[in-house]
PDB file of C-alpha atoms in Angstrom:
ATOM      1  CA  MET A   1      92.976 -24.686 -94.468  1.00 57.00           C
ATOM      2  CA  ILE A   2      90.145 -27.216 -93.957  1.00 64.00           C
ATOM      3  CA  ASP A   3      89.331 -29.039 -90.741  1.00 64.00           C
ATOM      4  CA  ILE A   4      87.591 -32.371 -91.163  1.00 61.00           C
ATOM      5  CA  VAL A   5      85.377 -33.284 -88.247  1.00 65.00           C
ATOM      6  CA  SER A   6      84.025 -36.783 -88.193  1.00 64.00           C
ATOM      7  CA  LYS A   7      81.478 -38.283 -85.874  1.00 68.00           C
ATOM      8  CA  GLN A   8      83.042 -40.720 -83.496  1.00 70.00           C
ATOM      9  CA  SER A   9      81.203 -43.553 -81.866  1.00 72.00           C
ATOM     10  CA  GLY A  10      80.719 -43.407 -78.110  1.00 73.00           C
ATOM     11  CA  PRO A  11      81.445 -40.635 -75.622  1.00 78.00           C
ATOM     12  CA  ARG A  12      84.475 -38.395 -75.876  1.00 81.00           C
ATOM     13  CA  ALA A  13      87.565 -39.260 -73.820  1.00 83.00           C
ATOM     14  CA  GLU A  14      87.253 -36.049 -71.756  1.00 86.00           C
ATOM     15  CA  ASP A  15      83.665 -36.934 -70.848  1.00 85.00           C
ATOM     16  CA  GLU A  16      84.700 -40.405 -69.693  1.00 88.00           C
ATOM     17  CA  ARG A  17      87.454 -38.979 -67.466  1.00 91.00           C
ATOM     18  CA  VAL A  18      84.982 -36.532 -65.830  1.00 90.00           C
ATOM     19  CA  ARG A  19      82.400 -39.271 -65.325  1.00 90.00           C
ATOM     20  CA  ARG A  20      84.961 -41.522 -63.613  1.00 92.00           C
ATOM     21  CA  LEU A  21      86.064 -38.593 -61.389  1.00 92.00           C
ATOM     22  CA  ILE A  22      82.440 -37.903 -60.350  1.00 91.00           C
ATOM     23  CA  ASP A  23      81.705 -41.601 -59.691  1.00 92.00           C
ATOM     24  CA  ALA A  24      84.882 -41.943 -57.593  1.00 94.00           C
ATOM     25  CA  ASN A  25      83.904 -38.919 -55.472  1.00 93.00           C
ATOM     26  CA  ARG A  26      80.127 -39.643 -55.267  1.00 92.00           C
ATOM     27  CA  PRO A  27      80.036 -40.044 -51.423  1.00 92.00           C
ATOM     28  CA  THR A  28      81.781 -36.699 -50.911  1.00 93.00           C
ATOM     29  CA  ILE A  29      79.542 -34.953 -53.457  1.00 91.00           C
ATOM     30  CA  ASP A  30      76.389 -36.372 -51.783  1.00 91.00           C
ATOM     31  CA  ARG A  31      77.611 -35.328 -48.311  1.00 91.00           C
ATOM     32  CA  LEU A  32      78.316 -31.760 -49.494  1.00 91.00           C
ATOM     33  CA  ALA A  33      74.980 -31.556 -51.337  1.00 91.00           C
ATOM     34  CA  ASN A  34      73.136 -32.669 -48.167  1.00 90.00           C
ATOM     35  CA  GLN A  35      75.028 -30.166 -46.057  1.00 91.00           C
ATOM     36  CA  LEU A  36      74.261 -27.275 -48.434  1.00 91.00           C
ATOM     37  CA  SER A  37      70.565 -28.177 -48.839  1.00 90.00           C
ATOM     38  CA  ASN A  38      69.848 -29.097 -45.185  1.00 90.00           C
ATOM     39  CA  GLY A  39      69.172 -32.731 -46.102  1.00 87.00           C
ATOM     40  CA  ALA A  40      66.864 -32.019 -49.033  1.00 89.00           C
ATOM     41  CA  TRP A  41      69.273 -33.747 -51.448  1.00 88.00           C
ATOM     42  CA  SER A  42      68.905 -37.183 -49.898  1.00 87.00           C
ATOM     43  CA  ALA A  43      65.217 -36.630 -49.018  1.00 87.00           C
ATOM     44  CA  ARG A  44      64.464 -36.010 -52.687  1.00 87.00           C
ATOM     45  CA  ASN A  45      66.063 -39.343 -53.641  1.00 82.00           C
ATOM     46  CA  GLN A  46      64.002 -41.343 -51.116  1.00 86.00           C
ATOM     47  CA  PRO A  47      60.972 -43.218 -52.524  1.00 87.00           C
ATOM     48  CA  LYS A  48      57.706 -41.459 -51.729  1.00 85.00           C
ATOM     49  CA  PRO A  49      54.834 -43.460 -50.255  1.00 85.00           C
ATOM     50  CA  ALA A  50      51.841 -43.882 -52.516  1.00 84.00           C
ATOM     51  CA  PRO A  51      48.836 -41.751 -51.538  1.00 79.00           C
ATOM     52  CA  ARG A  52      46.127 -43.674 -49.730  1.00 80.00           C
ATOM     53  CA  ALA A  53      42.478 -42.800 -49.600  1.00 74.00           C
ATOM     54  CA  GLU A  54      40.999 -42.546 -46.142  1.00 77.00           C
ATOM     55  CA  GLY A  55      37.345 -43.391 -45.678  1.00 79.00           C
ATOM     56  CA  LEU A  56      34.897 -43.749 -48.546  1.00 73.00           C
ATOM     57  CA  ILE A  57      35.461 -40.982 -51.057  1.00 70.00           C
ATOM     58  CA  ILE A  58      33.729 -41.790 -54.328  1.00 71.00           C
ATOM     59  CA  HIS A  59      33.471 -39.245 -57.134  1.00 71.00           C
ATOM     60  CA  THR A  60      31.895 -39.961 -60.480  1.00 71.00           C
ATOM     61  CA  ALA A  61      31.691 -37.786 -63.545  1.00 71.00           C
ATOM     62  CA  ARG A  62      28.009 -38.623 -63.902  1.00 69.00           C
ATOM     63  CA  ALA A  63      25.247 -36.403 -62.677  1.00 64.00           C
ATOM     64  CA  SER A  64      23.424 -37.553 -59.599  1.00 65.00           C
ATOM     65  CA  THR A  65      20.279 -39.565 -60.050  1.00 67.00           C
ATOM     66  CA  PRO A  66      17.108 -37.594 -59.450  1.00 64.00           C
ATOM     67  CA  THR A  67      15.450 -38.362 -56.138  1.00 72.00           C
ATOM     68  CA  GLU A  68      12.224 -36.490 -56.836  1.00 79.00           C
ATOM     69  CA  PRO A  69       9.899 -36.724 -59.818  1.00 83.00           C
ATOM     70  CA  ALA A  70      10.385 -34.034 -62.439  1.00 82.00           C
ATOM     71  CA  ARG A  71       8.376 -30.817 -62.053  1.00 86.00           C
ATOM     72  CA  PRO A  72       8.193 -29.520 -65.648  1.00 88.00           C
ATOM     73  CA  PHE A  73       7.634 -25.876 -66.514  1.00 87.00           C
ATOM     74  CA  LEU A  74       7.901 -23.966 -69.771  1.00 89.00           C
ATOM     75  CA  ARG A  75      10.624 -21.425 -70.496  1.00 88.00           C
ATOM     76  CA  VAL A  76      11.411 -19.081 -73.368  1.00 87.00           C
ATOM     77  CA  ALA A  77      15.136 -18.337 -73.541  1.00 87.00           C
ATOM     78  CA  ILE A  78      16.632 -15.053 -74.668  1.00 87.00           C
ATOM     79  CA  ASN A  79      17.500 -16.572 -78.048  1.00 88.00           C
ATOM     80  CA  GLY A  80      13.854 -17.641 -78.608  1.00 85.00           C
ATOM     81  CA  ARG A  81      14.114 -21.336 -77.711  1.00 89.00           C
ATOM     82  CA  VAL A  82      10.931 -22.683 -76.142  1.00 88.00           C
ATOM     83  CA  SER A  83      11.772 -25.546 -73.778  1.00 90.00           C
ATOM     84  CA  MET A  84      10.213 -27.732 -71.131  1.00 90.00           C
ATOM     85  CA  VAL A  85      12.526 -27.641 -68.093  1.00 89.00           C
ATOM     86  CA  ASP A  86      12.620 -29.534 -64.784  1.00 87.00           C
ATOM     87  CA  ALA A  87      12.136 -27.093 -61.879  1.00 85.00           C
ATOM     88  CA  ASN A  88      14.065 -29.380 -59.477  1.00 83.00           C
ATOM     89  CA  THR A  89      17.288 -29.666 -61.466  1.00 81.00           C
ATOM     90  CA  GLY A  90      17.048 -26.897 -64.072  1.00 82.00           C
ATOM     91  CA  ARG A  91      17.707 -29.408 -66.853  1.00 85.00           C
ATOM     92  CA  GLN A  92      15.966 -29.257 -70.189  1.00 87.00           C
ATOM     93  CA  LEU A  93      13.458 -32.071 -70.593  1.00 87.00           C
ATOM     94  CA  SER A  94      12.396 -31.280 -74.157  1.00 88.00           C
ATOM     95  CA  HIS A  95      13.013 -28.597 -76.776  1.00 88.00           C
ATOM     96  CA  LEU A  96       9.581 -27.713 -78.114  1.00 88.00           C
ATOM     97  CA  GLY A  97      10.478 -25.176 -80.790  1.00 88.00           C
ATOM     98  CA  ASP A  98      11.693 -21.649 -81.509  1.00 89.00           C
ATOM     99  CA  ILE A  99      10.254 -18.199 -81.821  1.00 86.00           C
ATOM    100  CA  ARG A 100      11.459 -17.018 -85.217  1.00 86.00           C
ATOM    101  CA  ARG A 101      11.225 -13.693 -86.989  1.00 85.00           C
ATOM    102  CA  ARG A 102      10.311 -13.651 -90.696  1.00 82.00           C
ATOM    103  CA  ASP A 103       9.496 -10.534 -92.664  1.00 81.00           C
ATOM    104  CA  GLY A 104       9.291  -8.508 -89.450  1.00 82.00           C
ATOM    105  CA  ALA A 105       6.740 -10.819 -87.783  1.00 84.00           C
ATOM    106  CA  GLU A 106       7.481 -13.323 -85.021  1.00 85.00           C
ATOM    107  CA  SER A 107       5.927 -16.770 -84.997  1.00 86.00           C
ATOM    108  CA  PHE A 108       6.298 -20.030 -83.090  1.00 86.00           C
ATOM    109  CA  ARG A 109       7.910 -22.888 -85.051  1.00 87.00           C
ATOM    110  CA  LEU A 110       7.372 -26.368 -83.625  1.00 87.00           C
ATOM    111  CA  ALA A 111      10.483 -28.582 -83.473  1.00 87.00           C
ATOM    112  CA  THR A 112       9.702 -31.038 -86.283  1.00 86.00           C
ATOM    113  CA  ARG A 113      11.725 -32.412 -89.180  1.00 87.00           C
ATOM    114  CA  ASP A 114       9.515 -30.465 -91.605  1.00 85.00           C
ATOM    115  CA  ASN A 115      10.588 -27.218 -89.922  1.00 82.00           C
ATOM    116  CA  GLY A 116      14.275 -28.135 -90.192  1.00 82.00           C
ATOM    117  CA  PHE A 117      14.993 -29.365 -86.656  1.00 85.00           C
ATOM    118  CA  PHE A 118      17.491 -32.208 -86.268  1.00 86.00           C
ATOM    119  CA  SER A 119      15.935 -33.430 -83.034  1.00 86.00           C
ATOM    120  CA  PRO A 120      12.132 -33.309 -83.335  1.00 86.00           C
ATOM    121  CA  VAL A 121       9.757 -33.465 -80.381  1.00 87.00           C
ATOM    122  CA  GLU A 122       8.020 -36.694 -79.447  1.00 89.00           C
ATOM    123  CA  PRO A 123       4.989 -37.578 -81.616  1.00 87.00           C
ATOM    124  CA  GLU A 124       2.517 -37.101 -78.718  1.00 89.00           C
ATOM    125  CA  ILE A 125       3.806 -33.582 -78.052  1.00 86.00           C
ATOM    126  CA  ALA A 126       3.851 -32.791 -81.780  1.00 86.00           C
ATOM    127  CA  ALA A 127       0.215 -33.869 -82.097  1.00 87.00           C
ATOM    128  CA  ALA A 128      -0.821 -31.759 -79.093  1.00 87.00           C
ATOM    129  CA  LEU A 129       0.987 -28.628 -80.341  1.00 85.00           C
ATOM    130  CA  ALA A 130       0.415 -29.007 -84.108  1.00 86.00           C
ATOM    131  CA  ASP A 131      -2.113 -26.164 -84.285  1.00 86.00           C
ATOM    132  CA  LEU A 132       0.375 -23.745 -82.659  1.00 84.00           C
ATOM    133  CA  ASP A 133       2.995 -24.304 -85.380  1.00 84.00           C
ATOM    134  CA  GLY A 134       3.372 -21.035 -87.277  1.00 82.00           C
ATOM    135  CA  HIS A 135       1.164 -19.191 -84.762  1.00 80.00           C
ATOM    136  CA  PRO A 136       1.989 -15.451 -85.021  1.00 84.00           C
ATOM    137  CA  LEU A 137       3.038 -13.593 -81.872  1.00 82.00           C
ATOM    138  CA  ASP A 138       1.716 -10.031 -81.673  1.00 82.00           C
ATOM    139  CA  GLY A 139       2.070  -7.655 -78.749  1.00 77.00           C
ATOM    140  CA  PRO A 140       4.155  -7.513 -75.597  1.00 76.00           C
ATOM    141  CA  GLU A 141       2.291 -10.367 -73.839  1.00 81.00           C
ATOM    142  CA  ALA A 142       2.446 -12.740 -76.834  1.00 80.00           C
ATOM    143  CA  GLU A 143       5.147 -14.969 -75.312  1.00 83.00           C
ATOM    144  CA  ARG A 144       3.190 -15.344 -72.093  1.00 86.00           C
ATOM    145  CA  GLY A 145       0.070 -16.261 -74.077  1.00 85.00           C
ATOM    146  CA  LEU A 146       2.063 -18.839 -76.070  1.00 85.00           C
ATOM    147  CA  ILE A 147       3.430 -20.388 -72.865  1.00 86.00           C
ATOM    148  CA  GLU A 148      -0.064 -20.578 -71.374  1.00 88.00           C
ATOM    149  CA  ALA A 149      -1.456 -22.169 -74.552  1.00 87.00           C
ATOM    150  CA  ILE A 150       1.345 -24.769 -74.639  1.00 86.00           C
ATOM    151  CA  GLY A 151       0.923 -25.476 -70.897  1.00 88.00           C
ATOM    152  CA  ALA A 152      -2.822 -25.999 -71.347  1.00 88.00           C
ATOM    153  CA  ARG A 153      -2.308 -28.416 -74.236  1.00 86.00           C
ATOM    154  CA  LEU A 154       0.428 -30.370 -72.394  1.00 85.00           C
ATOM    155  CA  GLN A 155      -1.482 -30.192 -69.076  1.00 84.00           C
ATOM    156  CA  LEU A 156       1.381 -28.555 -67.155  1.00 80.00           C
TER     157      LEU A 156
END
């Protein structure tokens, strides 16, 4: 035996009868729902007032503008990046180069296009630090000596 089920257009007759029954008894259903929920049923259907800001509350996604002039200092990060950083805000002002290890020896590589950096330092800084490019770092105080040499050349 085969049953053929075809798709009919519109809602089923049973659904229409139930919908008419619910619509005819809507006031009674709402009254019972309010009674069971302590009035939450009708409170949920009320339009909510739009939130209003009180006073001047302004938030922007931008960083605040600096109020003091930058106080640059030099920093060597754990990963070997040598940067000039603002002491007031902690933001990086310029990436000067990296300390890289080749064949077991560490050396300072200036951030220039020739050394493979995408964002090279400004030409004035590159000219001032050109003689330190490839400078080998030997000993435990080599980083401190490099920072002092860069600070002297940049007058920091």
